[in-house]
Coordinates of C-alpha atoms and ligand atoms in Angstrom, one line a residue:
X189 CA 0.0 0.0 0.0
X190 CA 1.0 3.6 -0.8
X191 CA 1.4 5.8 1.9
X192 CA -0.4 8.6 2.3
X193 CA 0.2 12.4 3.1
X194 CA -2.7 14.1 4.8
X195 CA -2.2 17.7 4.9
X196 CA -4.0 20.1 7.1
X197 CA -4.2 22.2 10.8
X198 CA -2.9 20.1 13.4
X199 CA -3.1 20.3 17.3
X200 CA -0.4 17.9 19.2
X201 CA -0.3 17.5 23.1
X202 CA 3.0 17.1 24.6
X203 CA 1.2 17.1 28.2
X204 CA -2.2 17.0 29.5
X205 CA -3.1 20.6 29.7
X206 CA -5.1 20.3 32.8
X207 CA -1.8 20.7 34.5
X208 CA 0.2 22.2 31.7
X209 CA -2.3 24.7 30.6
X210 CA -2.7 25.2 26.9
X211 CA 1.0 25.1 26.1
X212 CA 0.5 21.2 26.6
X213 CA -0.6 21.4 23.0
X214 CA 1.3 22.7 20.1
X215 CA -0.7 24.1 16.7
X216 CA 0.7 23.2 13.5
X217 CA -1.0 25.8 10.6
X218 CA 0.4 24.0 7.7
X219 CA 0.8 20.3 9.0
X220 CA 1.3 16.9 7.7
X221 CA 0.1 13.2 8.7
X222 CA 1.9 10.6 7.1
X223 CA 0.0 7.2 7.4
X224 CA 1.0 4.1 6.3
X225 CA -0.9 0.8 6.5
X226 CA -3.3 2.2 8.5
X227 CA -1.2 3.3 10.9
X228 CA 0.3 6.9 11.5
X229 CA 4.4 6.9 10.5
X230 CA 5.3 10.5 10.7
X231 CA 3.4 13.7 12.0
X232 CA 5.0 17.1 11.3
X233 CA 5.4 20.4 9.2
X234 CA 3.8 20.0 5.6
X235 CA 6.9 21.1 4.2
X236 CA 9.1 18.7 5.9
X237 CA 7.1 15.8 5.2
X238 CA 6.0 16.2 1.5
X239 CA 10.0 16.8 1.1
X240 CA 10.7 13.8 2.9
X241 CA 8.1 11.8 1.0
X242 CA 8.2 12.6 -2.7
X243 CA 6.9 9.8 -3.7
X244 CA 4.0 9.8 -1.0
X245 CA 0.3 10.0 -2.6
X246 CA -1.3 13.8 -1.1
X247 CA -4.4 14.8 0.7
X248 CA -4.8 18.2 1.1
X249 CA -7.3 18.8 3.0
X250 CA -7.1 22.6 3.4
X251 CA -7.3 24.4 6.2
X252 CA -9.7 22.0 7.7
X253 CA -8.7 20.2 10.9
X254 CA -6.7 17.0 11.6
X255 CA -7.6 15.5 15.2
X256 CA -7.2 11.8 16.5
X257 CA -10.8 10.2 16.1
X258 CA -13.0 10.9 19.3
X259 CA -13.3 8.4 22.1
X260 CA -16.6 7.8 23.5
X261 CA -15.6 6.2 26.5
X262 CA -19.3 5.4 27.9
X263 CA -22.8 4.3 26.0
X264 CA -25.3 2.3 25.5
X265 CA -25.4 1.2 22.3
X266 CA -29.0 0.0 22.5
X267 CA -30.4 2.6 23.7
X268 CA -29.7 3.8 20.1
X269 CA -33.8 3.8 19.2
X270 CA -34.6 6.0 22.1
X271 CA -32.6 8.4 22.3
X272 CA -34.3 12.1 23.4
X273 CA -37.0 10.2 25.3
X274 CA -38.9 13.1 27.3
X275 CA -39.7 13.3 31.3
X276 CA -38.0 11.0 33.8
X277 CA -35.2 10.4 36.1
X278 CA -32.9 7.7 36.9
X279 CA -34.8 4.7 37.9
X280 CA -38.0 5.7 36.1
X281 CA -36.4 6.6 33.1
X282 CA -35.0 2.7 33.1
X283 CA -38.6 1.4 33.5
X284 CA -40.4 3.3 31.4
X285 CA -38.1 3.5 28.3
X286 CA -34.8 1.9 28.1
X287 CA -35.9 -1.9 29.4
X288 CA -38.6 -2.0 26.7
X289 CA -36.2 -1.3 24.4
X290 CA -33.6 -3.7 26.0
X291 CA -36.2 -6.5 25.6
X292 CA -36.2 -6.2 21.8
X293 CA -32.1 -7.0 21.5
X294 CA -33.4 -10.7 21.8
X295 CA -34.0 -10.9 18.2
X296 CA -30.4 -11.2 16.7
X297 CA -31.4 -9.3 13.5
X298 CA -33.0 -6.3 15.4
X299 CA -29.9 -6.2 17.9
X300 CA -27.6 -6.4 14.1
X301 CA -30.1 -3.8 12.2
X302 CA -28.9 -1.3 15.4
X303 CA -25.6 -1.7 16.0
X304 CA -24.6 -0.8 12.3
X305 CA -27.0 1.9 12.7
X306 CA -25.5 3.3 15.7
X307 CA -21.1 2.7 14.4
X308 CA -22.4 4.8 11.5
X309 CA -23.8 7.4 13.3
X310 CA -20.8 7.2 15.5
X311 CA -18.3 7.5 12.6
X312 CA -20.5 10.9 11.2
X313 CA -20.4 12.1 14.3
X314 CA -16.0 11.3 14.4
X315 CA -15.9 8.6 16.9
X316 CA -13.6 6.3 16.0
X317 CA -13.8 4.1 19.2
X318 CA -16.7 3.7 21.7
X319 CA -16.7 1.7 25.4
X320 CA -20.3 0.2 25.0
X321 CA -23.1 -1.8 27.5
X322 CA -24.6 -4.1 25.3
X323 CA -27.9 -6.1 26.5
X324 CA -27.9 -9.1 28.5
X325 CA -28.6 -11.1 25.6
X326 CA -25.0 -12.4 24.4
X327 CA -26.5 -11.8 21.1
X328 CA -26.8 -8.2 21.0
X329 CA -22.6 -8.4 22.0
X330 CA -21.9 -10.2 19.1
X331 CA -24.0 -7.8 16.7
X332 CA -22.0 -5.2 18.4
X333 CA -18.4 -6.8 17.7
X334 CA -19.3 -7.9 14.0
X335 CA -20.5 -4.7 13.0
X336 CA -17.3 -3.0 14.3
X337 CA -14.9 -5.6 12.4
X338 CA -16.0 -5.0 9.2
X339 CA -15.8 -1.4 9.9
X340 CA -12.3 -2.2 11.2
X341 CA -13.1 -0.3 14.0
X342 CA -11.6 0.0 18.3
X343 CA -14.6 -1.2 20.4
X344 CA -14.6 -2.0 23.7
X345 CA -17.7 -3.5 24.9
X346 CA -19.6 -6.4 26.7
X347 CA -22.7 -8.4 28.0
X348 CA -25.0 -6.3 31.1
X349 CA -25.3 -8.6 33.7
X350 CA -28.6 -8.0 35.6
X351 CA -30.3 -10.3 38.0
X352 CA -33.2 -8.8 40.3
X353 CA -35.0 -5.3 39.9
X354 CA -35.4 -5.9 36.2
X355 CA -37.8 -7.3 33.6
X356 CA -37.8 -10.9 34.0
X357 CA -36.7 -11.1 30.0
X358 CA -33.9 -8.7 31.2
X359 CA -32.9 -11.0 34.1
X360 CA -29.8 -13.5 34.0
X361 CA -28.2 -15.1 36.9
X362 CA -25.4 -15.2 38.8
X363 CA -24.5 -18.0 36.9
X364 CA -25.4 -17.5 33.3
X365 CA -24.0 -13.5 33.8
X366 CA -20.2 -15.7 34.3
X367 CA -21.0 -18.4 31.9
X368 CA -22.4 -15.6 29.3
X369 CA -19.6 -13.6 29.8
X370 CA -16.6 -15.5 29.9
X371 CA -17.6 -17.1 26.8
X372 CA -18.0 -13.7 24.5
X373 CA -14.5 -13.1 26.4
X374 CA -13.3 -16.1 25.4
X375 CA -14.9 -15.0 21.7
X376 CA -13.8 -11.8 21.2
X377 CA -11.6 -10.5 24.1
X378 CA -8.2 -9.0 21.5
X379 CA -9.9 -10.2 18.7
X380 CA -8.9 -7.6 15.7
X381 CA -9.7 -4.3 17.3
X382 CA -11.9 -5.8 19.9
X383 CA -11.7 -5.7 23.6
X384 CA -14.1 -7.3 25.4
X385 CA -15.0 -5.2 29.5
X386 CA -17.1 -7.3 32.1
X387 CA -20.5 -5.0 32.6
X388 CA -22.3 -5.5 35.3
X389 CA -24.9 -2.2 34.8
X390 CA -25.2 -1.4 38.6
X391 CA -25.4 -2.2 42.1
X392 CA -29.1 -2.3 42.3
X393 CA -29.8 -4.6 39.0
X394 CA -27.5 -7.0 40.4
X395 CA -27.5 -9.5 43.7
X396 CA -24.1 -9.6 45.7
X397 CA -23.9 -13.4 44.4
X398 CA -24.0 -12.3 41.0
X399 CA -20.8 -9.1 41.9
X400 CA -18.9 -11.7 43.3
X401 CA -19.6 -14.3 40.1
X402 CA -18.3 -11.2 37.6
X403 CA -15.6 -9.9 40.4
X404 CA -14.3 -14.1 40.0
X405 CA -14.1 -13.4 36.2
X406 CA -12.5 -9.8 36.5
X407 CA -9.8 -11.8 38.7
X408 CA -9.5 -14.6 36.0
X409 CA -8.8 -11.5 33.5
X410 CA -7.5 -8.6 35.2
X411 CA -6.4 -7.4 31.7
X412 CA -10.3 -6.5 30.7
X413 CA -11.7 -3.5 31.6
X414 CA -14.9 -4.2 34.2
X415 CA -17.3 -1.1 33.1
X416 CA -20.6 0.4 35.1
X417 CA -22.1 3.0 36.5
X418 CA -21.5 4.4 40.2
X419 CA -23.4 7.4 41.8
X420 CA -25.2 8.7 39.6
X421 CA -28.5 10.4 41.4
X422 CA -28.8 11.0 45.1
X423 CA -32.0 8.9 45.4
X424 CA -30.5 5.9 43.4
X425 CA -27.6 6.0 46.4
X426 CA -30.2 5.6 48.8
X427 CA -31.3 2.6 47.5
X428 CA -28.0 1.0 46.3
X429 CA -27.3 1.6 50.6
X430 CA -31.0 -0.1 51.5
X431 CA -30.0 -3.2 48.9
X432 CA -26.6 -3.3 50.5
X433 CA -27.1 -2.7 53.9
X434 CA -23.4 -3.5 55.2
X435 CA -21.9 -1.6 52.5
X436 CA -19.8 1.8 53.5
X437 CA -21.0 3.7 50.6
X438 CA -21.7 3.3 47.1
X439 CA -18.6 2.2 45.8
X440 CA -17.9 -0.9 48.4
X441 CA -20.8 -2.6 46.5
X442 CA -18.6 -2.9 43.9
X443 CA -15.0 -3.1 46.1
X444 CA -16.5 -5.6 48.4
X445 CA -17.4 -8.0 45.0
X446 CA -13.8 -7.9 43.9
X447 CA -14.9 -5.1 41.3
X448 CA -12.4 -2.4 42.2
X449 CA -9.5 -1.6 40.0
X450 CA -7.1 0.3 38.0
X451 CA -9.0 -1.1 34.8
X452 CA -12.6 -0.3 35.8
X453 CA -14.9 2.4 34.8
X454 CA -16.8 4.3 37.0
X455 CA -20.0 6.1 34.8
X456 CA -20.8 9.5 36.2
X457 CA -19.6 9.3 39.7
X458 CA -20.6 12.8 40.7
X459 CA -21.7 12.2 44.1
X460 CA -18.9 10.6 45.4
X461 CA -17.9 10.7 49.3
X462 CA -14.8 11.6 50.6
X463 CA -13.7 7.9 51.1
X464 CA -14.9 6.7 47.7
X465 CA -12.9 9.5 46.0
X466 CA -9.7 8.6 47.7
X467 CA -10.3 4.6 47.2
X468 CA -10.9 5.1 43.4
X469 CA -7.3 7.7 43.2
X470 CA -5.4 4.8 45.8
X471 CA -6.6 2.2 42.7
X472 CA -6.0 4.3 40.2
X473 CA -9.4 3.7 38.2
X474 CA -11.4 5.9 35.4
X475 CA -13.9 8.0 35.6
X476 CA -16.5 8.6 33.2
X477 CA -17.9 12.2 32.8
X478 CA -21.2 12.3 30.5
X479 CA -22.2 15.5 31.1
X480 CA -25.1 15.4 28.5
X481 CA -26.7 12.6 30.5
X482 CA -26.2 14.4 33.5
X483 CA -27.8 17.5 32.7
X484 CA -30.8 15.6 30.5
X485 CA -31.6 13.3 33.5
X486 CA -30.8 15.9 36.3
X487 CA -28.4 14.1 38.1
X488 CA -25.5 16.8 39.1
X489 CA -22.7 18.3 38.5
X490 CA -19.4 16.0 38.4
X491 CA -16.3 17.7 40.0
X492 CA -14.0 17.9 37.1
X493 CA -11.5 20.3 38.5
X494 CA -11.6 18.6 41.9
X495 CA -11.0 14.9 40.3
X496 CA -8.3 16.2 37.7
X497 CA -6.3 18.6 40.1
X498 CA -6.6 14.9 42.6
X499 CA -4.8 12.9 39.9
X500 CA -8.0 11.0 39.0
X501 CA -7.9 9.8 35.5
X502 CA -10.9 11.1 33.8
X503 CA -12.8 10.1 30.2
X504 CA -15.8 11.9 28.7
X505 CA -18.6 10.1 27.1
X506 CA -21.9 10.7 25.7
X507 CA -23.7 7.8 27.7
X508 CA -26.1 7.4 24.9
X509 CA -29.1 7.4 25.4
X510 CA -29.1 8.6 28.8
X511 CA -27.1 11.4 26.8
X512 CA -28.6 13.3 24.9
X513 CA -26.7 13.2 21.8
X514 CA -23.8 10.8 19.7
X515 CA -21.4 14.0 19.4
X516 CA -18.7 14.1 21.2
X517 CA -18.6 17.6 20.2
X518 CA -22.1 18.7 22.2
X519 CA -20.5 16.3 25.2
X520 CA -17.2 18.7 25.2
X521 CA -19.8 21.6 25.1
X522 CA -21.6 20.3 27.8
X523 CA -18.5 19.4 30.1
X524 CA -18.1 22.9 29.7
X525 CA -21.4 24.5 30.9
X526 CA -21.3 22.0 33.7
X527 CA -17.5 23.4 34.5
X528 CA -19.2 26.7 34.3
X529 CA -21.9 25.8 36.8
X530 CA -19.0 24.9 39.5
X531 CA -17.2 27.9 38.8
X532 CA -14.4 26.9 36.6
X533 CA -14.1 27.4 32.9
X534 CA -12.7 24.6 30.8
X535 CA -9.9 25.4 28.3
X536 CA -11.1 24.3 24.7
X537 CA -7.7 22.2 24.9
X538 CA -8.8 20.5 28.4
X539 CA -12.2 19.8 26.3
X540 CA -10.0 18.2 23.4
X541 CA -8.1 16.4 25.8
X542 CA -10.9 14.6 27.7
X543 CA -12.4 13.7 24.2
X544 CA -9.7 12.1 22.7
X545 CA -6.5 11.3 25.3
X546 CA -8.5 11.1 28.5
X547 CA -10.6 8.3 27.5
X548 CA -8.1 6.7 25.4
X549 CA -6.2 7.1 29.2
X550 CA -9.1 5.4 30.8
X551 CA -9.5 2.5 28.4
X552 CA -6.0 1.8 28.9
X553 CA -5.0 2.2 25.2
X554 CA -2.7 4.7 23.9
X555 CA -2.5 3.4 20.3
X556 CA -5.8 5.5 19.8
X557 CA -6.5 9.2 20.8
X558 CA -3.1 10.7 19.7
X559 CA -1.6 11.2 16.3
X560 CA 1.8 10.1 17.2
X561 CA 4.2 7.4 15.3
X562 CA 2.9 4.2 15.6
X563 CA -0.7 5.2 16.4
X564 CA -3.6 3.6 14.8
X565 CA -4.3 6.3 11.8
X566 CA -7.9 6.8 13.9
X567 CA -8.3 10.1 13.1
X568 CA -11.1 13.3 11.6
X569 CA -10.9 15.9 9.6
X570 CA -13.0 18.9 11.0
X571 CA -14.2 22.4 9.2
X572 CA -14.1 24.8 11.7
X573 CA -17.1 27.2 9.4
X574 CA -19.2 24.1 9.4
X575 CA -22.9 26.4 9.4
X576 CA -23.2 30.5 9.3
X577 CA -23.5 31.2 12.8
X578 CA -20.2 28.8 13.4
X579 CA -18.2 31.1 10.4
X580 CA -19.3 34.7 11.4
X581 CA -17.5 33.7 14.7
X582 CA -14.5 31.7 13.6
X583 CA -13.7 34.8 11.7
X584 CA -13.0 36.8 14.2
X585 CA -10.7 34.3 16.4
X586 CA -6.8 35.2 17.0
X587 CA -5.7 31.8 17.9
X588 CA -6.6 28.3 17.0
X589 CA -8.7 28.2 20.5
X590 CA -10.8 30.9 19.8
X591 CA -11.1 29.2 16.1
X592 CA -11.9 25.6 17.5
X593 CA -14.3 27.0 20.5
X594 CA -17.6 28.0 18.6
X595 CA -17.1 24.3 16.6
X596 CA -17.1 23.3 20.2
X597 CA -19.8 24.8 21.4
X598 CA -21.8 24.7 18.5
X599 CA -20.7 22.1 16.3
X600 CA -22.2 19.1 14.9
X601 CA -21.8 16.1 12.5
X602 CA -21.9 19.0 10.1
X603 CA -18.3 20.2 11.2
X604 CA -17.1 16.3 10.4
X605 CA -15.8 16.4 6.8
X606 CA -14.6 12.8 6.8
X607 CA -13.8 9.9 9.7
X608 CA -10.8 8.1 9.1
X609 CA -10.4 4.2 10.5
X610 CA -7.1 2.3 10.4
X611 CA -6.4 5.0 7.7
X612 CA -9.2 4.2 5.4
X613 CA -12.4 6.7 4.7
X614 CA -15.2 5.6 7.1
X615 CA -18.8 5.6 5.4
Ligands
ZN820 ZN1 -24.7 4.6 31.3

């Protein structure tokens, strides 16, 4: 194969600018990808590169911008079909919309006719790799995993184990939930692009038998990730604490069940105590901002500043459909009104950061996220004038900040002009 010279703006990171400030990242005007095989070989000056590689074939894609695919560290890849469903919190929210839907990812061609739905609307939106729950049906994991191989894409994803406060069609065991899972481990786990993360959803749609069951498995594979959600509302604390009446807080549900670690991730976590917050730093594990869910469902404000000054490794994800939107784009926008609400304005460069190198950091993988030698050549090509109202305002910017923030803010799948994956055009 022929490599290839993408030419375009570039932003780099040479540190993670919520301690380095925006001088973590470094703005190339006229810049240069070289990607070979569908993975990146060189990154640099235009004029360097094209000089360096005569006989490379060239892309110029103008002054349009060149970023690592975005990382959607948490969804719900079901939950596709209802997104934008209007009126409820947490618990009810589950009931009334998202367990019907659930049900339905029995049928194998339903749970197939959705995932390729939802990786194409992922890859218009530039996400390159997602960190999904699937059902508890083993089928709707497969549909998931196929669907992302022959769009040679990063997934990370696995079965939701549930076995009391659920539909009975939504119900496994203790039992099956191991048996389930360690086989679609056994299936897919580093399989092409796949990883396979033990899922149990939460605390309250699971016994302590079935915890222990998936904590067994975590321990028979510490090298998966073990993904789920950890407090989310105040009221859905109270009765995680009345289910586990010895527990010490929220998170020793999970630490008591052997499902504590440097490769698990915590959804939301916003109303953490001080106890849980310095457990989950001591361990090291990721946290999961979705900061559209958290707003649409009214469940609080996560600390960012506190958890990132702390050390905490932090992702940001869309938690589709509890989030209200596939774009990684509205979830930096909304990370940032949420910042705002706590008194602390995100940097657009802290907002590219989480998007891209913080939940590529939480997933443990940095072959994705950057555009560094050796990476996977994941990456987007973004128009910063994408609508009117975007251009009148990126006319007026003196940096690339000021030129990337109203995209930000205001940006949709409009302002993706082409998704990249392993170097070939997505879609
Ligand atoms: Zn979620």
């Amino acid at each position: 194969m022929t490599a290839t010279l993408h030419l375009g703006q570039l932003i780099q990171f040479n540190a993670n600018p919520f301690f380095e400030g925006a001088n973590a990242a470094k703005h190339v005007i006229e810049g240069a990808i070289l990607v070979d095989n569908g993975i990146v070989e060189q990154v640099g000056e235009a004029q360097t590169l094209r000089a360096e590689h005569p006989d490379a074939a060239v892309q110029d894609h103008g002054t349009h911008l060149l970023l690592p695919g975005f990382i959607d560290a948490h969804a719900h890849y079901p939950q596709t079909g209802m997104i934008a469903s209007w009126g409820k919190r947490l618990i009810d929210w589950l009931n009334s919309y998202t367990f019907p839907e659930e049900i339905r990812f029995q049928d194998p061609a339903y749970a197939k006719e959705m995932a390729e739905r939802y990786l194409d609307l992922l890859l218009a939106h530039g996400t390159t790799t997602v960190c999904s729950f699937c059902t508890i049906h083993p089928t709707s994991v497969d549909a998931l995993f196929e669907a992302a191989a022959k769009r040679n894409m990063r997934v990370f994803a696995g079965k939701t184990c549930m076995d009391r406060n659920a539909p009975d069609a939504l119900k496994d065991t203790a039992q099956t939930a191991y048996d389930d899972s360690k086989a679609l481990l056994d299936r897919w786990h580093r399989k092409g692009r796949a990883s396979y993360v033990i899922t149990p959803r939460f605390s309250p749609t699971s016994t302590p038998e079935q915890l222990s069951a998936l904590g067994q498995l975590w321990a028979e594979h510490p090298d998966c990730l073990m993904q789920t959600h950890l407090s989310e509302q105040v009221d859905e604390i109270d009765w995680v604490l009345s289910l586990f009446p010895k527990a010490r807080d929220y998170l020793d549900t999970y630490e008591a069940h052997g499902l504590l670690g440097r490769n698990g991730l915590y959804g939301h976590a916003i109303h953490l105590t001080d106890r849980e917050r310095s457990r989950l730093k001591e361990v090291g594990a990721g946290l999961i901002h979705c900061p559209t869910s958290n707003t649409f469902i009214g469940s609080g404000l996560f600390d960012m500043d506190g958890l990132t000054q702390a050390g905490h490794t932090v992702g940001l994800a869309t938690d589709t459909g509890g989030g209200s939107s596939f774009s990684m784009l509205r979830s930096m926008a909304a990370a940032y009104e949420i910042g705002q609400l706590r008194g602390r304005a995100l940097h657009p460069s802290e907002l590219l950061w989480l998007a891209t190198e913080g939940s590529a950091a939480a997933l443990r993988d940095d072959s994705i996220g950057r555009l560094v030698p050796g990476a996977a050549a994941d990456f987007i090509a973004v128009d910063l004038a994408s609508t009117p109202a975007i251009a009148q305002r990126a006319t007026r910017a003196d940096d690339i900040w000021e030129a990337l923030f109203p995209t930000i803010m205001m940006g949709d799948d409009r302002a993706i002009v082409q998704t990249w994956v392993a170097g070939s055009p997505a879609l």
